[in-house]
Amino acid sequence: MGKGGELTAGSGAVPAHLRRTWSLERLKSLGEVKDDIIVLKHLWFGSKRGDTHAQRLESFYSQQAAKYDRFREKFLWGRRPMLAAAAARLREGADLVWVDMGGGTGENVAMMDEYLPLSAFKAVYVVDLCHSLCEQARAKVKARGWANVHVVEGDACEFRVPGGAADLITFSYSLSMIPPFHDAVDNAVSQLSPSGLLGLTDFFVSAKYDTPLRQMHWARRFFWRSIFDIDNIDIGPERRAYLETKLERLWEVNSEGSIPWVPYLRAPFCVWLGRPWADAAKQLHHEQRVEAPALFPPTFLYTQSWEDPEPDMRVMRINGDDTVLTLTSGGCNALNLLLHGAGHVVSVDCNPAQSSLLELKKVAIEQLEFEDVWQMFGEGRHPYIGRLFESRLGPYLSQKAYAFWAGRLWYFKQGLYYQGGMGKLCWVLQCLATVTGLSFAMRRLANAPTLAEQRRQWDSLALVHFCKSGPRLLVWLFSKLLALLLFNRVVLWFGGGVPGKQYALIKRDGIPIETYLARTVDGIAENSHLRSSNYFYYNCITGHFLRDNCPSYLTEAGFSRLKSGLIDRLTIASGFFLEELRARRYSKVILMDHVDWLDDRTVRELAATLAEQVVPGGIIIWRSASLSPPYAQVIADAGFSVTCISRAQEGAEWTYMDKVNMYSSFYTAVRK
């Protein structure tokens, strides 16, 4: 947030409020510089004379009214997100009535036309108390031929909607400039239709004790409130707090934006959308601030789930009565559980970036058509991602997910599947393949028409032939060098998501890491046809999926079923697994390889909690990098019948378990 620029309809560029503004490259003429200086002069040094509020507004704005729009475009960053969020929820409406309280020059009307055609509105009222701004608005309405737009020079505390109620009322950087804000809010709320929306965007500071994602340090609160108070603008928390006593909060963003010609400082702003109370018992809870644990990268590790769902489904026998707890990872398998009929799926991850990825997938399924979802998550690229995010996706994301994706839309330009820890590792390996002349050979391997042809191409690779048949000493030296450079502890964690404790389990089995990884890759190449049935590694090699070789949520049938209502059964949580495990009882639990990461004390705590929260007859499954993970017995002792479903044959160099083939054992346990 808080980065500026231009966005035309249909553009794939990053939305205007997400790009930087104050660089000299943005200047079009010296005249624009002069206009900015005039506006800044009146902002910082302008006097506010007059006995009434209208007179004080006029003295403040009269000399800058003609330059108002261009300067505010690079300053008032909350307007577009507010309008986009409102438009997204009014898209199916007709003969709508919109009142923009404190609407100034009417620029919000022009912006709204980018998200929702003005023809959808029966009437639009731009209400403002400042005569100079209203004159600018009238000139704009006349020049653009807006027959349904009416400029009203009047008080937001007193304006009444002609003929009844409004479907949308907005306060765009205006409520902080209305001293009797209680009256303005009361007047607006009293005129909302039962299904109407009220949108607010403004500068803000938090209260001393506020909700987690609004909270500010005392020095920041003091600084910004003092700065705006000079211009008789009160950005305290009281206005939003009063709104929330009157309306149900639907959506909220708290962010910060750049200020023209003022480097480094970024002014805090909020976007808030509410509606008349429907059911107070079901109100939206305030989000908690969630930070990733120490040593996690600032983004996700996985763009897809790295566990083969087919053997999971055979073992778990998912049905409509199931409440399933799973780790999120890339989110693909959580969506697959819904398609297999689970009644409720709870997907949790301690890395909020993974939750943000799954949330984006969920909102995309709910709000977009299949082709857009396919481009985003099948191809990993979308030419118009900026526009989609601003108008269709962002308005429905949580604050956490909105903040995460607002600065990372370029992922869908460079390729989603080359981002994150494992994505970067795949990109590096592809670069190495290009440098060593193996790039074309790897793509031929990925697109081999049959498994037999795939095996032939794999075994014909010089590197593979050398590793399998070369002199043992040279192979040993080469593998150790490879392990040192590419498979060391740092690369395995940040690139492959293999933590230290899991690495120790592999060593405990006496398997060198290079042998473990060679077993993984060779097992896949020899036993699983990439082109037709192994989307995991096809994606690694090519950076995208195929329509007939992809996770189930990316098939047209799967997408349609999720969109028709199954997606509503998904709960996404950011936090630790144990916390979510304690939140409710479950019939099925998928631990993935999560327990490999835990210390002995936490393993015992997990086993005891599983015994309490899994219903009798409930099933848990997990995979491990260990041939015989020591915690299997701990889970058995807690009251489960534990069975090893499959295990990499001890002593064998090359073994195939499933389409991912990254683990040494696969377990199931049934609650007694």
XYZ file of C-alpha atoms in Angstrom:
672
model
C 0.000 0.000 0.000
C 0.988 3.583 -0.341
C 2.774 3.309 -3.666
C 1.303 5.334 -6.470
C 0.857 5.378 -10.202
C -1.718 5.058 -12.953
C -3.975 2.138 -13.778
C -6.201 2.049 -16.808
C -9.101 -0.339 -17.163
C -7.904 -3.782 -18.134
C -4.298 -2.994 -17.346
C -2.111 -5.657 -15.858
C -0.082 -3.072 -13.995
C 0.081 -2.901 -10.251
C -2.853 -0.838 -8.913
C -2.241 2.864 -8.557
C -2.187 2.841 -4.783
C 0.525 0.162 -4.765
C 3.343 1.973 -6.563
C 5.783 4.717 -5.603
C 5.124 8.334 -6.528
C 7.624 10.928 -5.507
C 10.504 10.117 -7.877
C 11.437 12.780 -10.455
C 10.508 10.342 -13.238
C 6.846 10.971 -12.457
C 7.019 14.663 -13.267
C 5.422 15.635 -16.573
C 6.092 19.355 -16.583
C 7.352 22.220 -14.498
C 3.744 23.342 -14.288
C 2.906 20.270 -12.264
C 5.770 21.059 -9.907
C 4.394 24.555 -9.451
C 0.902 23.170 -8.754
C 2.269 20.772 -6.156
C 4.164 23.585 -4.441
C 0.979 25.675 -4.282
C -0.934 22.797 -2.707
C 1.869 22.049 -0.239
C 2.036 25.729 0.708
C -1.633 25.761 1.611
C -1.393 22.422 3.386
C 1.511 23.465 5.579
C 1.128 27.213 5.883
C -2.415 28.018 4.800
C -4.671 29.782 7.283
C -8.130 28.588 8.255
C -10.122 31.754 8.805
C -13.819 32.124 9.399
C -16.528 31.917 12.010
C -18.214 28.822 10.587
C -16.873 25.464 9.501
C -17.889 26.219 5.888
C -15.901 29.477 5.942
C -12.837 27.753 7.359
C -13.008 25.054 4.668
C -13.338 27.706 1.972
C -10.312 29.630 3.235
C -8.294 26.417 3.248
C -9.313 25.033 -0.171
C -10.136 28.035 -2.333
C -6.571 28.624 -3.562
C -5.836 24.948 -4.209
C -9.178 23.651 -5.494
C -8.121 23.629 -9.147
C -4.984 21.627 -8.301
C -6.748 19.364 -5.819
C -7.285 16.215 -7.863
C -3.798 15.601 -9.229
C -2.070 16.139 -5.900
C -4.566 14.049 -3.903
C -4.195 11.198 -6.393
C -0.694 10.733 -4.994
C -1.702 11.214 -1.374
C -5.148 9.778 -0.624
C -4.305 6.095 -1.132
C -7.403 4.648 0.496
C -9.923 5.913 -2.068
C -9.456 3.227 -4.694
C -9.498 0.259 -2.277
C -12.664 1.649 -0.640
C -14.451 2.178 -3.940
C -13.300 -1.186 -5.304
C -14.497 -2.982 -2.162
C -17.895 -1.291 -2.335
C -18.249 -1.893 -6.079
C -17.397 -5.573 -5.675
C -20.363 -5.969 -3.328
C -22.782 -3.879 -5.398
C -21.956 -5.445 -8.759
C -25.323 -7.200 -9.100
C -27.338 -4.109 -8.152
C -29.342 -1.739 -10.349
C -30.913 1.692 -9.821
C -28.516 2.260 -6.960
C -28.273 5.450 -4.927
C -24.857 6.632 -3.748
C -24.077 9.570 -1.474
C -20.456 10.704 -1.250
C -20.308 12.769 1.951
C -17.546 15.354 1.747
C -17.132 14.378 -1.914
C -15.054 17.446 -2.810
C -14.396 17.752 -6.537
C -16.308 14.590 -7.465
C -13.151 12.684 -8.386
C -14.462 9.628 -6.508
C -17.259 9.427 -9.088
C -14.725 9.185 -11.901
C -12.833 6.507 -10.005
C -15.978 4.512 -9.247
C -16.738 4.354 -12.974
C -13.615 2.180 -13.349
C -15.036 -0.436 -10.959
C -18.804 -0.134 -11.441
C -20.391 1.661 -14.425
C -22.178 4.852 -13.401
C -25.185 3.546 -15.329
C -25.757 1.179 -12.394
C -26.671 4.208 -10.267
C -30.057 5.882 -10.429
C -28.553 8.857 -8.615
C -25.195 9.923 -7.218
C -25.010 12.813 -4.755
C -21.695 14.574 -4.160
C -22.185 16.477 -0.917
C -19.646 19.023 0.276
C -19.664 22.140 2.409
C -16.831 23.887 0.524
C -18.024 26.165 -2.289
C -14.748 26.079 -4.286
C -14.629 22.287 -4.329
C -18.291 22.095 -5.327
C -17.610 24.422 -8.251
C -14.876 22.062 -9.435
C -17.304 19.147 -9.076
C -20.030 20.912 -11.075
C -17.598 21.672 -13.883
C -16.506 18.024 -13.939
C -20.099 16.729 -14.024
C -20.953 19.049 -16.916
C -17.795 18.237 -18.879
C -18.323 14.485 -18.580
C -22.051 14.492 -19.132
C -22.965 12.693 -15.935
C -26.735 13.141 -16.019
C -27.312 11.117 -12.855
C -24.689 12.900 -10.728
C -25.830 15.792 -8.539
C -23.540 18.180 -6.671
C -24.986 19.398 -3.380
C -23.317 22.230 -1.493
C -24.399 21.298 1.981
C -23.602 19.795 5.355
C -23.063 16.028 5.698
C -24.735 16.248 9.108
C -27.967 17.501 7.553
C -28.209 16.198 3.978
C -31.181 13.932 3.334
C -31.410 11.566 0.379
C -34.231 12.693 -1.916
C -36.850 10.023 -2.136
C -35.609 7.646 0.548
C -32.600 5.473 1.356
C -29.111 5.088 -0.080
C -27.425 1.869 -1.175
C -23.962 3.313 -0.627
C -22.710 6.183 1.534
C -19.019 7.033 1.575
C -16.767 9.265 3.642
C -13.533 9.700 1.711
C -10.997 11.585 3.836
C -13.861 13.743 5.060
C -15.054 12.390 8.404
C -11.811 13.518 10.066
C -12.662 17.081 8.945
C -16.197 17.085 10.355
C -16.081 18.264 13.992
C -19.576 16.964 14.909
C -18.748 13.564 13.439
C -21.352 11.808 15.621
C -24.078 13.782 13.825
C -22.614 12.982 10.420
C -22.441 9.263 11.201
C -25.939 9.210 12.705
C -27.328 11.011 9.665
C -25.636 8.618 7.252
C -26.604 5.449 9.103
C -30.234 6.550 9.348
C -30.402 6.752 5.549
C -28.805 3.430 4.637
C -31.056 0.845 3.057
C -31.240 -2.486 4.964
C -28.725 -3.963 2.521
C -26.758 -0.745 2.114
C -23.032 -0.186 2.621
C -21.086 2.569 4.329
C -17.501 3.074 3.247
C -14.859 5.044 5.109
C -11.295 5.859 4.199
C -9.206 8.334 6.133
C -5.960 8.970 7.887
C -5.909 7.477 11.368
C -4.042 6.790 14.555
C -4.863 4.003 16.957
C -6.090 4.273 20.505
C -3.641 3.565 23.322
C -5.131 0.063 23.471
C -6.590 -0.897 20.117
C -7.188 -3.947 17.946
C -3.950 -5.716 16.958
C -3.785 -4.577 13.337
C -4.603 -0.963 14.210
C -2.236 -0.641 17.148
C 0.547 1.951 16.923
C 3.501 2.941 19.078
C 2.795 5.979 21.262
C 5.370 8.110 19.430
C 3.749 7.404 16.066
C 0.308 8.198 17.457
C 1.532 11.482 18.892
C 3.461 12.508 15.761
C 0.723 11.969 13.183
C -2.121 13.306 15.290
C -0.120 16.467 15.960
C 0.767 16.915 12.285
C -2.822 16.658 11.089
C -4.162 18.724 13.961
C -2.320 21.721 12.499
C -4.799 21.588 9.581
C -7.751 21.081 11.918
C -7.976 17.412 10.905
C -8.693 15.005 13.753
C -7.468 11.511 12.860
C -8.082 9.973 16.283
C -9.679 6.528 16.745
C -13.035 7.852 17.955
C -14.682 8.083 14.543
C -14.147 4.469 13.543
C -14.998 3.301 17.049
C -18.322 5.160 16.859
C -19.050 3.682 13.431
C -18.618 0.202 14.871
C -21.313 0.867 17.463
C -23.706 1.624 14.612
C -22.767 -0.815 11.843
C -21.387 -4.293 11.347
C -17.831 -4.264 10.003
C -17.520 -6.162 6.707
C -13.967 -5.408 5.623
C -11.026 -3.379 6.825
C -7.483 -2.465 5.814
C -4.956 -0.534 7.888
C -1.936 0.603 5.936
C 0.302 3.566 5.139
C 1.014 5.626 2.052
C 3.660 7.942 0.677
C 3.350 11.733 0.669
C 4.312 13.728 -2.443
C 7.702 15.426 -2.096
C 8.169 14.053 1.420
C 10.575 11.099 1.305
C 10.635 8.387 3.979
C 7.484 9.492 5.836
C 4.402 7.361 5.162
C 1.063 8.511 6.526
C -1.183 5.852 8.131
C -4.600 5.380 6.558
C -7.496 2.981 6.928
C -10.261 1.609 4.728
C -13.446 0.413 6.429
C -16.649 -1.040 5.026
C -19.780 -1.676 7.098
C -23.461 -2.487 6.772
C -26.551 -2.468 9.009
C -26.447 -5.188 11.623
C -27.741 -8.529 10.366
C -26.825 -10.800 13.277
C -24.729 -9.363 16.088
C -23.796 -12.864 17.219
C -22.052 -13.477 13.886
C -20.075 -10.259 13.689
C -16.634 -10.357 12.133
C -13.957 -10.688 14.797
C -10.919 -8.447 14.738
C -7.878 -10.124 13.249
C -4.936 -10.954 15.452
C -1.445 -9.934 14.450
C 0.377 -13.119 13.432
C 4.111 -13.274 12.842
C 5.998 -16.171 11.308
C 8.327 -18.018 13.718
C 11.986 -17.072 13.827
C 14.142 -18.093 10.840
C 11.157 -18.356 8.494
C 11.567 -16.464 5.204
C 9.384 -13.360 4.661
C 7.273 -15.281 2.156
C 5.922 -18.814 1.800
C 8.093 -21.897 1.495
C 5.718 -23.890 -0.722
C 3.525 -22.835 -3.645
C 1.882 -26.253 -3.802
C 1.291 -29.056 -1.307
C 4.139 -31.557 -1.384
C 2.261 -34.675 -0.281
C 0.528 -37.011 -2.707
C -3.213 -36.859 -1.816
C -4.151 -40.151 -3.492
C -2.793 -42.513 -0.804
C -4.168 -40.147 1.843
C -7.692 -40.482 0.489
C -7.442 -44.272 0.283
C -6.495 -44.488 3.945
C -8.738 -41.775 5.421
C -12.094 -42.637 3.795
C -13.307 -39.013 3.909
C -17.073 -38.466 4.271
C -19.548 -35.653 4.875
C -19.532 -36.127 8.644
C -15.805 -35.501 8.896
C -14.206 -32.494 10.518
C -10.635 -32.569 9.238
C -7.599 -30.717 10.554
C -4.677 -30.343 8.181
C -1.573 -28.247 7.793
C -1.892 -25.689 5.009
C 1.395 -25.868 3.099
C 0.437 -24.839 -0.473
C -3.271 -25.353 0.253
C -3.917 -27.740 -2.660
C -4.632 -30.729 -0.434
C -7.000 -28.782 1.833
C -9.099 -28.010 -1.249
C -8.825 -31.640 -2.348
C -10.339 -32.738 0.982
C -13.408 -30.619 0.226
C -13.733 -32.242 -3.193
C -13.629 -35.661 -1.531
C -16.637 -34.718 0.578
C -15.287 -33.539 3.939
C -17.938 -31.721 5.957
C -15.503 -29.176 7.403
C -11.808 -28.651 6.692
C -9.657 -26.583 9.042
C -6.324 -25.645 7.464
C -3.686 -24.161 9.770
C -0.106 -22.999 9.311
C 2.312 -21.159 11.593
C 3.624 -19.261 8.557
C 0.990 -16.586 7.755
C 2.319 -16.408 4.190
C 1.077 -19.958 3.561
C -2.346 -18.987 4.928
C -2.349 -15.923 2.665
C -1.653 -18.141 -0.357
C -4.564 -20.458 0.439
C -6.814 -17.478 1.194
C -6.033 -16.007 -2.226
C -6.918 -19.345 -3.835
C -10.173 -19.462 -1.870
C -11.211 -15.908 -2.765
C -10.212 -16.438 -6.402
C -12.466 -19.508 -6.584
C -15.331 -17.542 -5.007
C -14.988 -14.362 -7.078
C -13.417 -15.225 -10.447
C -14.242 -17.331 -13.451
C -12.338 -20.536 -14.148
C -10.055 -19.092 -16.830
C -8.771 -16.386 -14.488
C -8.150 -18.922 -11.739
C -6.380 -21.183 -14.217
C -4.103 -18.389 -15.371
C -3.246 -17.451 -11.799
C -2.646 -20.907 -10.373
C -2.412 -23.188 -13.390
C -0.072 -21.067 -15.510
C 1.242 -19.144 -12.495
C 0.897 -15.880 -14.422
C -1.897 -13.415 -15.132
C -1.523 -10.384 -17.426
C -4.145 -8.367 -15.543
C -3.388 -9.386 -11.965
C -3.224 -5.759 -10.781
C -6.732 -5.044 -11.952
C -8.096 -8.334 -10.639
C -6.533 -7.789 -7.241
C -7.818 -4.258 -6.892
C -11.396 -4.884 -7.993
C -12.175 -8.569 -7.431
C -9.762 -10.189 -4.969
C -8.466 -7.575 -2.550
C -11.946 -6.481 -1.385
C -12.560 -9.951 0.060
C -9.162 -10.740 1.586
C -8.339 -10.468 5.256
C -6.029 -7.635 6.297
C -3.163 -10.090 6.677
C -3.597 -11.554 3.205
C -4.279 -8.153 1.632
C -1.067 -6.709 3.064
C 0.919 -9.765 1.964
C -0.285 -9.807 -1.640
C -0.454 -6.034 -2.198
C 3.319 -5.920 -2.389
C 3.794 -9.221 -4.219
C 1.561 -9.061 -7.273
C 4.716 -9.281 -9.359
C 4.803 -12.979 -8.412
C 2.160 -13.440 -11.116
C 4.327 -11.591 -13.629
C 7.547 -13.525 -13.069
C 5.750 -16.811 -12.392
C 4.145 -17.847 -9.112
C 5.886 -21.206 -9.060
C 9.324 -19.597 -9.073
C 8.548 -17.728 -5.843
C 8.882 -18.740 -2.224
C 11.553 -21.016 -0.830
C 11.010 -24.080 -2.978
C 10.119 -21.967 -6.010
C 13.454 -20.173 -5.845
C 15.239 -23.501 -5.484
C 13.488 -24.762 -8.632
C 14.473 -21.555 -10.433
C 18.123 -21.956 -9.410
C 18.135 -25.591 -10.545
C 16.606 -24.563 -13.873
C 19.320 -21.932 -14.279
C 21.969 -24.567 -13.577
C 20.329 -26.863 -16.122
C 20.498 -24.050 -18.694
C 24.150 -23.320 -17.936
C 25.087 -27.008 -18.179
C 23.092 -27.554 -21.363
C 20.481 -29.767 -19.703
C 17.508 -27.425 -19.996
C 16.166 -28.857 -23.251
C 16.756 -32.413 -22.059
C 14.770 -31.756 -18.857
C 11.820 -30.375 -20.814
C 11.893 -33.411 -23.118
C 11.909 -35.567 -20.008
C 8.895 -33.725 -18.568
C 6.958 -34.116 -21.824
C 7.920 -37.704 -22.645
C 4.789 -39.338 -24.119
C 5.155 -42.587 -22.133
C 6.800 -43.783 -18.944
C 9.071 -46.072 -20.973
C 10.295 -43.120 -23.036
C 10.726 -41.069 -19.859
C 12.916 -43.808 -18.365
C 14.968 -43.988 -21.535
C 15.555 -40.245 -21.591
C 16.375 -40.179 -17.876
C 18.914 -42.972 -18.067
C 20.487 -41.448 -21.171
C 21.355 -38.221 -19.365
C 25.114 -38.101 -18.925
C 24.854 -36.934 -15.334
C 22.457 -39.729 -14.399
C 24.579 -42.321 -16.208
C 27.669 -41.070 -14.376
C 25.970 -41.203 -10.957
C 24.653 -44.715 -11.554
C 27.586 -46.301 -13.386
C 30.624 -44.073 -12.933
C 33.712 -44.885 -10.841
C 32.602 -45.062 -7.242
C 35.295 -42.729 -5.931
C 34.480 -40.036 -8.487
C 30.745 -40.442 -7.888
C 31.327 -40.168 -4.143
C 33.428 -36.999 -4.551
C 30.872 -35.447 -6.908
C 27.947 -36.250 -4.606
C 29.741 -34.761 -1.600
C 30.486 -31.582 -3.542
C 26.856 -31.377 -4.616
C 25.724 -31.895 -1.036
C 28.049 -29.128 0.146
C 26.888 -26.601 -2.441
C 23.212 -27.379 -3.030
C 22.034 -29.676 -0.257
C 23.507 -28.013 2.805
C 21.415 -27.161 5.861
C 20.739 -23.559 4.753
C 19.544 -24.470 1.246
C 17.478 -27.389 2.531
C 15.649 -25.118 5.001
C 15.063 -21.985 2.928
C 14.682 -23.833 -0.373
C 13.144 -27.152 0.554
C 11.566 -26.505 3.953
C 13.668 -29.203 5.639
C 14.390 -28.072 9.226
C 17.320 -29.151 11.342
C 15.396 -31.755 13.348
C 14.170 -33.463 10.195
C 17.679 -33.414 8.754
C 18.849 -35.120 11.961
C 16.265 -37.895 11.506
C 17.648 -38.632 8.041
C 21.179 -38.816 9.421
C 19.925 -41.034 12.262
C 18.934 -43.637 9.652
C 22.492 -43.566 8.341
C 21.476 -42.208 4.935
C 23.630 -39.417 3.458
C 21.493 -36.496 2.335
C 22.729 -36.830 -1.254
C 21.628 -40.487 -1.303
C 18.266 -39.571 0.184
C 17.630 -36.947 -2.488
C 18.929 -39.176 -5.304
C 16.520 -41.889 -4.165
C 13.699 -39.341 -4.313
C 14.449 -38.068 -7.811
C 15.430 -41.375 -9.406
C 12.397 -43.107 -7.935
C 10.151 -40.522 -9.580
C 11.917 -40.589 -12.949
C 11.802 -44.397 -13.145
C 8.296 -44.990 -11.795
C 5.995 -41.976 -12.237
C 5.037 -40.511 -15.614
C 5.499 -36.756 -15.269
C 3.482 -35.666 -18.300
C 0.310 -37.550 -17.526
C 0.100 -38.031 -13.781
C 2.808 -36.310 -11.748
C 1.951 -32.624 -11.578
C 4.342 -32.070 -8.662
C 7.563 -32.516 -10.608
C 6.147 -31.420 -13.946
C 5.522 -28.072 -12.302
C 9.072 -27.987 -10.889
C 10.576 -28.445 -14.325
C 8.252 -26.200 -16.339
C 6.908 -23.660 -13.821
C 3.262 -24.432 -14.590
C 0.625 -27.170 -14.574
C -1.267 -28.782 -17.456
C -5.044 -28.846 -17.669
C -5.029 -32.651 -17.595
C -2.242 -32.876 -15.010
C -2.881 -30.545 -12.089
C -4.255 -30.430 -8.526
C -7.951 -31.273 -8.344
C -9.066 -27.700 -7.564
C -7.659 -26.581 -10.940
C -9.791 -28.948 -12.975
C -12.947 -27.383 -14.369
C -15.096 -29.943 -12.557
C -13.284 -29.406 -9.264
C -13.458 -25.632 -9.595
C -17.189 -25.734 -10.323
C -17.924 -27.913 -7.299
C -15.879 -25.706 -4.991
C -17.492 -22.541 -6.340
C -20.983 -23.992 -5.981
C -20.623 -24.074 -2.195
C -17.995 -26.579 -1.094
C -15.459 -23.786 -0.560
C -17.627 -22.464 2.287
C -16.640 -25.518 4.331
C -13.030 -24.334 4.536
C -11.636 -22.529 7.579
C -8.160 -20.990 7.225
C -6.196 -20.319 10.405
C -2.800 -18.742 11.002
C -1.142 -20.051 14.131
C 0.299 -23.133 15.693
C -1.135 -26.578 15.068
C -1.738 -27.356 18.748
C -3.854 -24.234 19.234
C -6.182 -25.198 16.405
C -6.227 -28.830 17.508
C -7.565 -27.714 20.906
C -10.249 -25.514 19.326
C -12.642 -28.355 18.407
C -12.899 -32.152 18.073
C -11.883 -33.878 14.841
C -12.589 -37.156 13.101
C -9.564 -36.909 10.778
C -6.191 -35.221 11.304
C -3.387 -34.867 8.741
C -0.046 -34.194 10.414
C 1.973 -34.230 7.162
C 5.660 -34.358 8.196
C 5.024 -31.785 10.912
C 6.004 -34.038 13.808
C 9.503 -34.457 12.344
C 10.026 -30.788 13.231
C 9.121 -31.062 16.934
C 11.198 -31.618 20.050
C 10.409 -34.483 22.434
C 8.402 -32.391 24.904
C 6.185 -30.955 22.172
C 5.710 -34.432 20.676
C 4.364 -35.694 24.007
C 2.076 -32.671 24.294
C 0.831 -33.210 20.743
C 0.127 -36.900 21.350
C -1.822 -36.151 24.525
C -3.857 -33.447 22.783
C -4.599 -35.736 19.846
C -5.931 -38.291 22.302
C -8.261 -35.656 23.777
C -9.464 -34.057 20.539
C -9.720 -36.952 18.059
C -13.018 -38.819 18.382
C -13.001 -42.601 18.932
C -12.425 -44.278 15.587
C -10.903 -41.077 14.228
C -7.897 -41.385 11.916
C -4.636 -39.471 11.880
C -1.952 -39.826 9.216
C 1.593 -38.564 8.860
C 4.727 -38.935 6.798
C 8.286 -38.885 8.032
C 11.773 -38.497 6.652
C 12.723 -41.268 9.083
C 12.326 -44.958 8.311
C 11.017 -45.518 11.847
C 10.229 -42.184 13.531
C 10.653 -42.473 17.310
C 7.471 -40.523 18.004
C 5.278 -43.257 16.468
C 5.453 -45.104 19.761
C 4.565 -41.940 21.696
C 1.382 -41.601 19.643
C 0.610 -45.291 20.154
C 1.048 -44.919 23.915
C -1.440 -42.021 23.896
C -4.230 -44.358 22.796
C -3.890 -44.990 19.068
C -3.477 -48.123 16.986
C -0.479 -47.206 14.823
C 0.283 -48.843 11.462
C 3.071 -48.162 8.989
C 1.378 -48.100 5.571
C 4.584 -47.955 3.542
C 8.299 -47.590 4.122
C 11.306 -47.081 1.884
C 13.069 -50.441 1.891
C 15.996 -50.248 4.278
C 19.318 -50.641 2.511
C 17.875 -50.014 -0.945
C 19.312 -47.104 -2.893
C 16.374 -46.422 -5.159
C 12.818 -46.763 -3.876
C 9.455 -45.383 -5.026
C 6.642 -44.717 -2.537
C 4.311 -42.189 -4.152
C 4.238 -39.306 -6.631
C 6.167 -37.021 -4.283
C 8.518 -39.686 -2.957
C 10.202 -37.301 -0.515
C 9.597 -39.329 2.619
C 10.851 -42.582 4.063
C 7.660 -43.762 5.761
C 3.895 -43.233 5.800
C 1.818 -43.943 8.935
C -1.789 -44.078 10.004
C -3.204 -44.228 13.530
C -6.756 -44.935 14.682
C -8.096 -43.599 17.982
C -9.066 -46.483 20.228
